[in-house]
XYZ file of C-alpha atoms in Angstrom:
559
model
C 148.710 82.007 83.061
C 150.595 80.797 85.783
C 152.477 77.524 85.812
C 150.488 75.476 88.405
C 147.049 77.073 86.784
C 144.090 74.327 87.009
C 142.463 73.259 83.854
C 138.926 72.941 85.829
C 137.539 75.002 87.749
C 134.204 74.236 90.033
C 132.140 77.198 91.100
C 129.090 77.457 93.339
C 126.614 79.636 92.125
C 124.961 81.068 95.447
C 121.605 82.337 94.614
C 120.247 82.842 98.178
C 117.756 85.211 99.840
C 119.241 87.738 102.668
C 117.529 90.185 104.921
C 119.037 93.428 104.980
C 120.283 94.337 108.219
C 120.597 90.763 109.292
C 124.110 90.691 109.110
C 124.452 87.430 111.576
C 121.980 85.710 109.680
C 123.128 86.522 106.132
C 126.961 85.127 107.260
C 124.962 81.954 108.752
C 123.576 81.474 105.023
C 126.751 82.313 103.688
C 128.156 79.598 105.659
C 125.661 76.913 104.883
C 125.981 77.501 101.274
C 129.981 77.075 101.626
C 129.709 73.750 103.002
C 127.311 72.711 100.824
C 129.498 73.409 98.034
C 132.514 71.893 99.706
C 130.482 69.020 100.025
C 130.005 69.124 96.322
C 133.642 69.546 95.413
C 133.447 73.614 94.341
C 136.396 75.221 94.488
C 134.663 78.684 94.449
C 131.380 80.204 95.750
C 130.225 83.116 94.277
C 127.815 84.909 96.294
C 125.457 88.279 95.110
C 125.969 92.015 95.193
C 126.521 93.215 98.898
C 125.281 89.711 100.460
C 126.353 90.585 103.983
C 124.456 93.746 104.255
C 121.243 92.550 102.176
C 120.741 94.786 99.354
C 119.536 97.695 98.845
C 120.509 98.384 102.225
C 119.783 102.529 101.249
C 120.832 104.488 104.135
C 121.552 101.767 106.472
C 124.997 101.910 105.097
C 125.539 105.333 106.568
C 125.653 103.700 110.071
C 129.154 103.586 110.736
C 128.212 100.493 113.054
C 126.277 98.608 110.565
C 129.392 98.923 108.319
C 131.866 98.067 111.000
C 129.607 95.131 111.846
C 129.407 94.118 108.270
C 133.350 93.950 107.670
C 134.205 92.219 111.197
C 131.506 89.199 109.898
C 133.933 89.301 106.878
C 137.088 88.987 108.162
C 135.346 86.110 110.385
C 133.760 84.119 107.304
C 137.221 84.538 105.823
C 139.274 82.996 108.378
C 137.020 79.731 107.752
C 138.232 79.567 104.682
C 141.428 78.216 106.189
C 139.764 75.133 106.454
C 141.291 73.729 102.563
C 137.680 74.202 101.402
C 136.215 76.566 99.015
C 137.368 80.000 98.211
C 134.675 82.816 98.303
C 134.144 85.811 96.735
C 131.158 87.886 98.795
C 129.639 91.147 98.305
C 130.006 93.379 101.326
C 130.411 97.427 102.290
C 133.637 98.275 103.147
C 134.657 102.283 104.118
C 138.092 102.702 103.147
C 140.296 106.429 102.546
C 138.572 106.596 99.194
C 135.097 106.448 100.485
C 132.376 104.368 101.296
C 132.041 101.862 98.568
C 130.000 98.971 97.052
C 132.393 95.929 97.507
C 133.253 92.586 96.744
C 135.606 90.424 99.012
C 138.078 87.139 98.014
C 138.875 85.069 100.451
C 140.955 81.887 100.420
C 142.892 79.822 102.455
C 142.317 81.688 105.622
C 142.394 85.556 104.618
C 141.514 88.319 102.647
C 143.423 88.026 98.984
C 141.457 90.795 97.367
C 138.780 93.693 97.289
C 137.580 95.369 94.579
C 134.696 98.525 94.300
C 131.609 99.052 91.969
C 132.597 101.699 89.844
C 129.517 102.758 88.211
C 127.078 103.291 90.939
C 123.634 103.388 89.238
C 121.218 106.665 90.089
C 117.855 105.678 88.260
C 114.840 104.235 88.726
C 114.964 101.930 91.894
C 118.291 103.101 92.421
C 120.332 105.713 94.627
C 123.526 104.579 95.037
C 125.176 107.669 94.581
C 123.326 108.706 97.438
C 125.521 106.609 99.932
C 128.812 104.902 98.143
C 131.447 106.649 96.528
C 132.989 104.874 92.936
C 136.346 102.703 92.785
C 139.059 104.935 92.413
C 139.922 103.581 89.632
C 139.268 100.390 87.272
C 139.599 97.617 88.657
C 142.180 94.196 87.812
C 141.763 90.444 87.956
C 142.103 88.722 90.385
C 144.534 85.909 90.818
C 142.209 82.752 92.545
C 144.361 80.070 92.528
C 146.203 80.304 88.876
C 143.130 81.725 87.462
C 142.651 85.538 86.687
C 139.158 86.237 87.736
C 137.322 89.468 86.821
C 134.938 90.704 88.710
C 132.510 93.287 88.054
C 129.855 94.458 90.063
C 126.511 94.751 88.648
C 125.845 98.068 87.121
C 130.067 97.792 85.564
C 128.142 95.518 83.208
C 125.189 97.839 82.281
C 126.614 100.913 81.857
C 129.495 102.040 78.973
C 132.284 102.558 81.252
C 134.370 99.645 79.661
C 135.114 97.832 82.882
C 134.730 94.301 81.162
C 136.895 95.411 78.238
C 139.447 96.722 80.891
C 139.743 93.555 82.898
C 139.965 90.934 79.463
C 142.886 93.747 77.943
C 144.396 93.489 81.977
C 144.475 89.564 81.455
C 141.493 88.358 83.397
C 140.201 84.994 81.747
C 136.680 84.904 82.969
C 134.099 87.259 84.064
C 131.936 86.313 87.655
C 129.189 89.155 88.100
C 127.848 89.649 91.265
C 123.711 91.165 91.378
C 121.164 92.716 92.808
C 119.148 93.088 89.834
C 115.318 93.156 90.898
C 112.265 91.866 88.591
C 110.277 93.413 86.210
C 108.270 91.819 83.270
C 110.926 90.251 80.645
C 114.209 90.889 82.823
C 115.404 87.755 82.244
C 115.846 88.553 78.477
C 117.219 92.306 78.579
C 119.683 90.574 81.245
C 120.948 87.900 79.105
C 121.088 90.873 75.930
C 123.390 93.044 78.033
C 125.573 89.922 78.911
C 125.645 88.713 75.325
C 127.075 92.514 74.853
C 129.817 92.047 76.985
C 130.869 88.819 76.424
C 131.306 90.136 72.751
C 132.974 93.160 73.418
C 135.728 91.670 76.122
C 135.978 88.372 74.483
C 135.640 86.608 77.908
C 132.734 84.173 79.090
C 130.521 85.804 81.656
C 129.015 84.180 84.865
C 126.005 86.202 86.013
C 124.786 85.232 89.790
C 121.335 87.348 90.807
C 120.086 87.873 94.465
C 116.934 86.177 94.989
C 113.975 87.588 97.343
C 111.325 90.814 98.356
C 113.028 93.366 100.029
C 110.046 95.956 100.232
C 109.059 96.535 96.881
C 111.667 95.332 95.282
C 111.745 91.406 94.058
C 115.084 89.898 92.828
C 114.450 86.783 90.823
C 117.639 84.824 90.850
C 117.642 83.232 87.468
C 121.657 83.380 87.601
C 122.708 82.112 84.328
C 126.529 82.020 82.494
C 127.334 82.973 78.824
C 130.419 81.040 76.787
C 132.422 83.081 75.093
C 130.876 81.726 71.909
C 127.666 83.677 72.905
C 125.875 80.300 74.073
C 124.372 79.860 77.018
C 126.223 77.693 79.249
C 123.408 77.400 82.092
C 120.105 78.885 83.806
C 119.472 78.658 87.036
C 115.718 78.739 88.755
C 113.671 81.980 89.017
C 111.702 82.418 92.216
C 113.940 80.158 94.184
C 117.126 80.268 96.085
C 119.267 77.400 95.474
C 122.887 76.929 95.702
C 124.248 75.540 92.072
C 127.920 73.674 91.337
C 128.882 74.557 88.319
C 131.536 72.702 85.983
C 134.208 74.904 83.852
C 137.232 74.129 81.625
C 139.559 75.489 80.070
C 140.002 75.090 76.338
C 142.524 75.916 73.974
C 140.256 79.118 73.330
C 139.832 79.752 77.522
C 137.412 79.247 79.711
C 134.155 77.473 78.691
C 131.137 76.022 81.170
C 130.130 72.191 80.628
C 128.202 71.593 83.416
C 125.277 73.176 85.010
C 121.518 73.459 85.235
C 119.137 74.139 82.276
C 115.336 75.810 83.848
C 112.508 77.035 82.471
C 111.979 80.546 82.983
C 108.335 81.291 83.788
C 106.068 82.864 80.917
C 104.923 86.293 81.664
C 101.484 85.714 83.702
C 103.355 82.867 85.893
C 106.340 84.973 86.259
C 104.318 88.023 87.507
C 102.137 85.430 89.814
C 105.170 84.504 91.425
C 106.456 87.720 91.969
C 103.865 88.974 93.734
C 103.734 85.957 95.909
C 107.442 86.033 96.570
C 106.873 89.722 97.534
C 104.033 89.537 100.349
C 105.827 86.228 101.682
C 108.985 87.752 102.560
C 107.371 91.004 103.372
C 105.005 89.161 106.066
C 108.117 86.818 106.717
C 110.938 89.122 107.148
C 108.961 91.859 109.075
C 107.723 89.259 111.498
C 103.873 89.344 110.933
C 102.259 85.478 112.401
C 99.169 85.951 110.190
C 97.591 88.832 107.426
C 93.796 89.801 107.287
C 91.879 91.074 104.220
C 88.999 92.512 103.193
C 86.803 89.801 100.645
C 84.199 91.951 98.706
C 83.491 89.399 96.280
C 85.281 91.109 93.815
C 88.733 90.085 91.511
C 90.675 92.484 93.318
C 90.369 91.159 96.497
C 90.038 87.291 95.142
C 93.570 87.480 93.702
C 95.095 89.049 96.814
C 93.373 86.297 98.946
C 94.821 83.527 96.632
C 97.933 85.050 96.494
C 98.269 85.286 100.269
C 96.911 81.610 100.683
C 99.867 80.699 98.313
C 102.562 82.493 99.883
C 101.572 81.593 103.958
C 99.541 79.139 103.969
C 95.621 79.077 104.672
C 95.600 78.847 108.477
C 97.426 82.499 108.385
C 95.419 84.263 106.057
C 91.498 85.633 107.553
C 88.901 87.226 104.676
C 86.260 89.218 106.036
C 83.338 90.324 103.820
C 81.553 93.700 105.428
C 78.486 94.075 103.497
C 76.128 96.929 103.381
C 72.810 97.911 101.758
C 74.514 98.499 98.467
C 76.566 94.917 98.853
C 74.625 92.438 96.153
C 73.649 89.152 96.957
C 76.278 87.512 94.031
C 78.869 89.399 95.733
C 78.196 87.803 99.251
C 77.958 84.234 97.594
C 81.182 84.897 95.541
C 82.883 85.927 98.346
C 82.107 82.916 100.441
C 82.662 80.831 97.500
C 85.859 82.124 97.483
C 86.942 81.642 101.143
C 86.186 78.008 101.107
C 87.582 77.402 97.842
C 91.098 78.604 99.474
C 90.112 77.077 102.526
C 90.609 80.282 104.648
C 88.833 81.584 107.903
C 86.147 83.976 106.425
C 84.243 86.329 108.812
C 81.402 88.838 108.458
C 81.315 91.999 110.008
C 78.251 94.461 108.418
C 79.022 98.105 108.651
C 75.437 98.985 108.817
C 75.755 100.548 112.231
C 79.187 101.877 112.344
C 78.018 103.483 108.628
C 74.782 105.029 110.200
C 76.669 106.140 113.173
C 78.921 108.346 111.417
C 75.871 109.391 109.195
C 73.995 110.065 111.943
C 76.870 111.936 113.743
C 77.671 114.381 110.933
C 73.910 114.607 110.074
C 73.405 118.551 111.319
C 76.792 119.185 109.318
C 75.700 117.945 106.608
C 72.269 118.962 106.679
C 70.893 120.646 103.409
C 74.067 118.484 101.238
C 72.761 116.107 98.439
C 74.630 112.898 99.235
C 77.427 111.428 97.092
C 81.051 110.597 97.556
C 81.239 111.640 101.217
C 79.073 109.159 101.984
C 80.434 106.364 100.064
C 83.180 107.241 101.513
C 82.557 106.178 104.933
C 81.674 102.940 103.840
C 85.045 102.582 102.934
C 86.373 104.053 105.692
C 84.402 102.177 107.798
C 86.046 98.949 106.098
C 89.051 99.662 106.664
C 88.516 100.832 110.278
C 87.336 97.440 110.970
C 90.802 95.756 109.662
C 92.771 97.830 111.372
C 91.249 97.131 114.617
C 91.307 93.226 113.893
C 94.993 94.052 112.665
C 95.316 95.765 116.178
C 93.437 92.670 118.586
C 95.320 90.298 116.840
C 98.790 91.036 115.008
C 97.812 90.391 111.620
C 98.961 92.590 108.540
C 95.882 94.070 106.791
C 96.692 92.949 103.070
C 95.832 96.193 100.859
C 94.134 95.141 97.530
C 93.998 98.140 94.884
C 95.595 97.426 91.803
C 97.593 99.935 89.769
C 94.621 101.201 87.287
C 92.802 102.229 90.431
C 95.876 103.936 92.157
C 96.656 105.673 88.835
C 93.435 107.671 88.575
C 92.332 107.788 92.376
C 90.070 105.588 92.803
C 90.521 104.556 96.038
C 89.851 105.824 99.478
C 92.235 107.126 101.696
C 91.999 105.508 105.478
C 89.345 103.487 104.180
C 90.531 100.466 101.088
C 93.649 101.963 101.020
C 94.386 100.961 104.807
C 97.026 98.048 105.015
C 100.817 96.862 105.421
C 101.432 95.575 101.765
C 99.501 95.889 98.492
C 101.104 92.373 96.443
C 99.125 93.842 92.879
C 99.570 97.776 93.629
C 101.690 97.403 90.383
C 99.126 95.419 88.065
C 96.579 96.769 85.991
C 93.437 95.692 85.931
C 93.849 93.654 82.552
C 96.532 92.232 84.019
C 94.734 91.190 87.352
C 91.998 89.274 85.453
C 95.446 87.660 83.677
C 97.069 86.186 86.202
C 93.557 85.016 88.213
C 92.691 82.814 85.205
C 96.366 81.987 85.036
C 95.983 80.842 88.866
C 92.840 78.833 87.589
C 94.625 76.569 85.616
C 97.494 76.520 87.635
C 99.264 75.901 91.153
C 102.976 77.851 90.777
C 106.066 76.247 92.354
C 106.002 76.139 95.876
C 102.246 77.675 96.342
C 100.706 76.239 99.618
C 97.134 77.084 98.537
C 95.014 73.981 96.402
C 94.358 73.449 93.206
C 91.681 74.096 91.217
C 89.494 76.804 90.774
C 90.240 79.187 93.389
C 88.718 82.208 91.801
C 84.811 81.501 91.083
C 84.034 82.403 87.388
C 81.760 84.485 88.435
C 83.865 87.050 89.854
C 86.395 86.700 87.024
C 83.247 87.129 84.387
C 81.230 89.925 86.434
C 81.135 93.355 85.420
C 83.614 94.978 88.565
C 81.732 97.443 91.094
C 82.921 99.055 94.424
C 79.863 99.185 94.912
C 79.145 102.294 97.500
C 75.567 103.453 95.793
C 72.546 101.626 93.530
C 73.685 99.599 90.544
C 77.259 100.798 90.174
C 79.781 99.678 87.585
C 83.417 100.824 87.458
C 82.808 102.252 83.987
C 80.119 104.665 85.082
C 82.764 106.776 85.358
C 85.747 105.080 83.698
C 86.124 104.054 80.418
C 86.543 100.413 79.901
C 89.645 99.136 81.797
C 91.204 97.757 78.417
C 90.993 101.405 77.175
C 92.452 102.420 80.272
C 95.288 100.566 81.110
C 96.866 101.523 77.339
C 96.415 105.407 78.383
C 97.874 104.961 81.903
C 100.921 102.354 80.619
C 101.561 105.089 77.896
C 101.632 108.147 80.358
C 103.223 106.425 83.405
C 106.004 103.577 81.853
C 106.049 105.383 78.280
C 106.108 109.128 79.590
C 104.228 109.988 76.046
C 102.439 113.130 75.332
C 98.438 113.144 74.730
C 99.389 113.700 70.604
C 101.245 110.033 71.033
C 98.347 108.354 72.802
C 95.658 110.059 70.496
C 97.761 108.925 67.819
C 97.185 105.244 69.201
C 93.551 105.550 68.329
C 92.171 107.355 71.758
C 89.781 110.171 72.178
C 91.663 113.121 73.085
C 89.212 114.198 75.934
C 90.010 111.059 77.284
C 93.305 111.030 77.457
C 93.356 114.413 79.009
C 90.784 113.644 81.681
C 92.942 110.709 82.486
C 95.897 112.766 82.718
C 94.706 115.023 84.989
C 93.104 112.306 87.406
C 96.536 110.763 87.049
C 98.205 114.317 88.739
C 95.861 115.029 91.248
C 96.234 111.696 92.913
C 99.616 111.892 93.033
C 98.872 112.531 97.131
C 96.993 109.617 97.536
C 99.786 107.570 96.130
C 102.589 108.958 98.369
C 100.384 107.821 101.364
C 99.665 104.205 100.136
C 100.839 101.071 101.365
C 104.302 99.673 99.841
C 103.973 96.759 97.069
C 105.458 94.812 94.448
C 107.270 96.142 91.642
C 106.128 94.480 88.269
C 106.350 97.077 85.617
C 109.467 98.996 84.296
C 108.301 101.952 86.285
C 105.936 101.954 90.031
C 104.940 104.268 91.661
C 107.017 104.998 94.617
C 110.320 103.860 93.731
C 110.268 104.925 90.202
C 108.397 107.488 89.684
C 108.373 110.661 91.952
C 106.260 113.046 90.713
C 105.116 116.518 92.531
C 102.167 116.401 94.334
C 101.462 120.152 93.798
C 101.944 120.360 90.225
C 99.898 122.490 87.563
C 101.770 121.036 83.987
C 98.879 119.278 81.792
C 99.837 118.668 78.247
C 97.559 120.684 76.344
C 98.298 118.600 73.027
């Protein structure tokens, strides 16, 4: 402790949503959030894991120019910090003679007064980062902010068993501020404050935890920044779902540091949490990629209800068109629902029949297919036909066709490629079907922070209570050919999130033949699902990000 060392110490949590790649506009937030702080008397900011770039930037960091551009915004933001106002301490890339690394910056009173590098560089699940930084050198020290020996971690240095925490409290630091990018899935919020709690025992030290918020493609990070005394309490909890820029109050005791000011929030239960997720997702999705308006296909069924309430939510009605394209097969409470379910969201709803671009292709392909019973093929281009119609509406008029299969469907196959799986962004590609009929009577009863869509019902019952159907042929139901969806979703969570063999699953009270005809549809789609549309990660494990299995692959488990 030096001799001049404060006994308060007033830090800005900045919980804030950057693009990656928009290096100009992430320093303009940056910015913004400094003087609101110095406006609120912080003497700190602490902004998230690699802020500047937007995270995970992947292989944009292997630009040499992105990198450069990165570190000269840096040196700029930190020469405004000669202004007496708050210090900073901001994530950025930096390429140094050790590498390319995962960096945080601390600037104060005009300049530069430390870096430091991530050390463990996480290389599972949603993560590469091995792929493109290179580890600190070495462990890293505290850092000396104005009489007060920070520690400063980097995300994963708090997950992992490398001992960085324990290395900075035996090294002198007094408190712990963690910079993230840790994304969403169900119950995060609780493993994060577990692993926290973990540190904060081992090193002794409080810990500050400050969490990126926003979609960056399929990823969605939360916020929910939160700070654990060294007693193991928790000193604050900051907002989920929303960026916000927080002033929090610390002092130092005659046992350290210790926080006695901040915010208490709610964190959402699971269906609200999930809700918002996906309607975080497809807003900055749409948002950030510069799409004016998204267009949908409304078939009367929950699927496509949800995705049209969720879209209604995150833009707004007036950018969000439905269009119902009904055929022969098309039943009259599916037309009604689906009309009942525009105007309930209040959105433009158009209807397009696919009667004659259906018969045209049937008509073209006839001497083909002469002497063939029909059957898929021909439900098929129904489908097709669908989605050939919002693609060329996405085409005349700029909107982002909004996919709509959820993750039970994806899982097995069914779904039609370049017909319903057509689209820009699928906002439930990572919710079963259980857990789509969850969240649309959640949405029912409830309007989430920051939703622009009404109140209300928005889903009719009647789609929520009806047995579901594609329906592509006479008097279909799902479970002609599936078993029921409740069945389902416990063999597909226990093969894709749990990895367990059939034995496991039979074990759970499943017919064997099941579970292996599920496990095979499971494989052979695996083709299908490296040619969907991106989405929202929900679940511990997606496909795409977090699970990359062959698509030419003969293992079945034979158990």
């Amino acid at each position: 402790m030096t001799q001049d060392a404060p006994s308060t110490l007033r830090i800005a949590v900045a919980q804030l949503n950057p693009i990656v790649g928009d290096v100009a506009g992430n320093l303009a937030k940056a910015r913004e959030a400094r003087a609101e702080a110095a406006r609120h008397g912080a003497d700190l900011v602490l902004f998230t894991e690699l802020f500047v770039a937007g995270y995970p930037p992947e292989d944009l960091v292997l630009k040499p120019a992105f990198v450069e551009a990165c570190e000269a915004a840096v040196g700029e933001f930190a020469a405004e910090t000669a202004d007496g106002g708050p210090g900073v301490i901001i994530g950025t890339p930096l390429r140094r003679k050790s590498g390319l690394h995962n960096s945080i910056v601390v600037m104060d009173g005009g300049k530069i007064i430390a870096e430091r590098f991530k050390l463990d560089l996480p290389n599972y699940g949603e993560f590469d980062e091995k792929r493109v930084f290179q580890a600190a050198p070495e462990m890293p020290g505290p850092i000396n902010f104005r009489g007060v020996r920070l520690g400063i971690p980097i995300c994963e240095d708090i997950w992992g068993e490398l001992g960085v925490c324990e290395t900075l409290a035996e090294s002198g630091a007094e408190l712990l501020l963690v910079p993230n990018g840790s994304p969403y899935y169900r119950g995060k919020v609780d493993i994060r404050h577990q692993i926290v709690i973990k540190q904060v025992i081992e090193s002794g030290l409080p810990m500050l935890y400050a969490n990126q918020m926003g979609g960056q493609d399929e990823l969605i990070f939360d916020g929910a920044s939160f700070a654990i005394n060294a007693d193991k309490s928790l000193a604050f909890q900051m907002s989920q779902f929303e960026a916000t820029c927080v002033v929090t109050t610390w002092k130092r005791t005659d046992t350290g540091w210790a926080c006695t000011d901040g915010p208490m929030s709610k964190i959402p239960e699971k269906e609200e949490a999930d809700y918002r997720a996906c309607m975080l997702g497809l807003r900055d999705y749409v948002d950030k990629n510069g799409f004016k308006n998204v267009v949908l296909g409304l078939s009367g069924g929950i699927d496509s209800a949800i995705c049209a309430a969720l879209a209604v939510d995150a833009l707004g009605e007036e950018r969000v068109r439905c269009v119902m394209m009904p055929y022969r097969y098309t039943s009259k409470d599916s037309l009604k629902d689906a009309e009942d379910c525009a105007r309930a969201l209040g959105t433009r709803y158009d209807i397009v029949p696919i009667f004659e671009p259906v018969d045209g292709f049937s008509n073209a392909l006839s001497q083909l297919f002469e002497g063939t019973k029909e059957g898929i093929t021909e439900e098929n281009l129904q489908s097709r036909a669908r989605g050939t119609i919002l693609m060329a509406i996405s085409n005349k008029f700029g909107s982002m066709v909004v996919t709509t299969g959820n993750k039970s469907e994806m899982s097995v196959g069914y779904a039609t490629l370049y017909g319903d799986m057509n689209g820009g962004f699928n906002p439930i590609k990572d919710l079963y079907k259980m857990q789509v009929y969850a969240i649309s009577a959640w949405r029912n009863d409830n309007v989430p922070p920051g939703a622009l869509g009404p109140s209300g019902e928005v889903i009719p019952k009647n789609i929520i209570d009806k047995a579901p159907s594609a329906e592509l042929r006479p008097d279909q139901t799902d479970q002609d050919s599936l078993p029921p969806y409740p069945v389902l979703d416990d063999i597909l969570e226990c093969l894709v999130e749990g990895e367990m063999g059939v034995d496991e699953i039979v074990a759970r009270g499943h017919d064997r033949d099941t579970v292996h005809r599920i496990e095979h549809l499971l494989y052979i789609a695996e083709y299908k699902r490296r040619q969907a549309a991106p989405g929202v990660k929900i679940t511990r494990k997606n496909f795409g990000r977090d699970r990359r299995y062959p698509i030419t692959n003969r293992y079945r488990d034979r158990g």
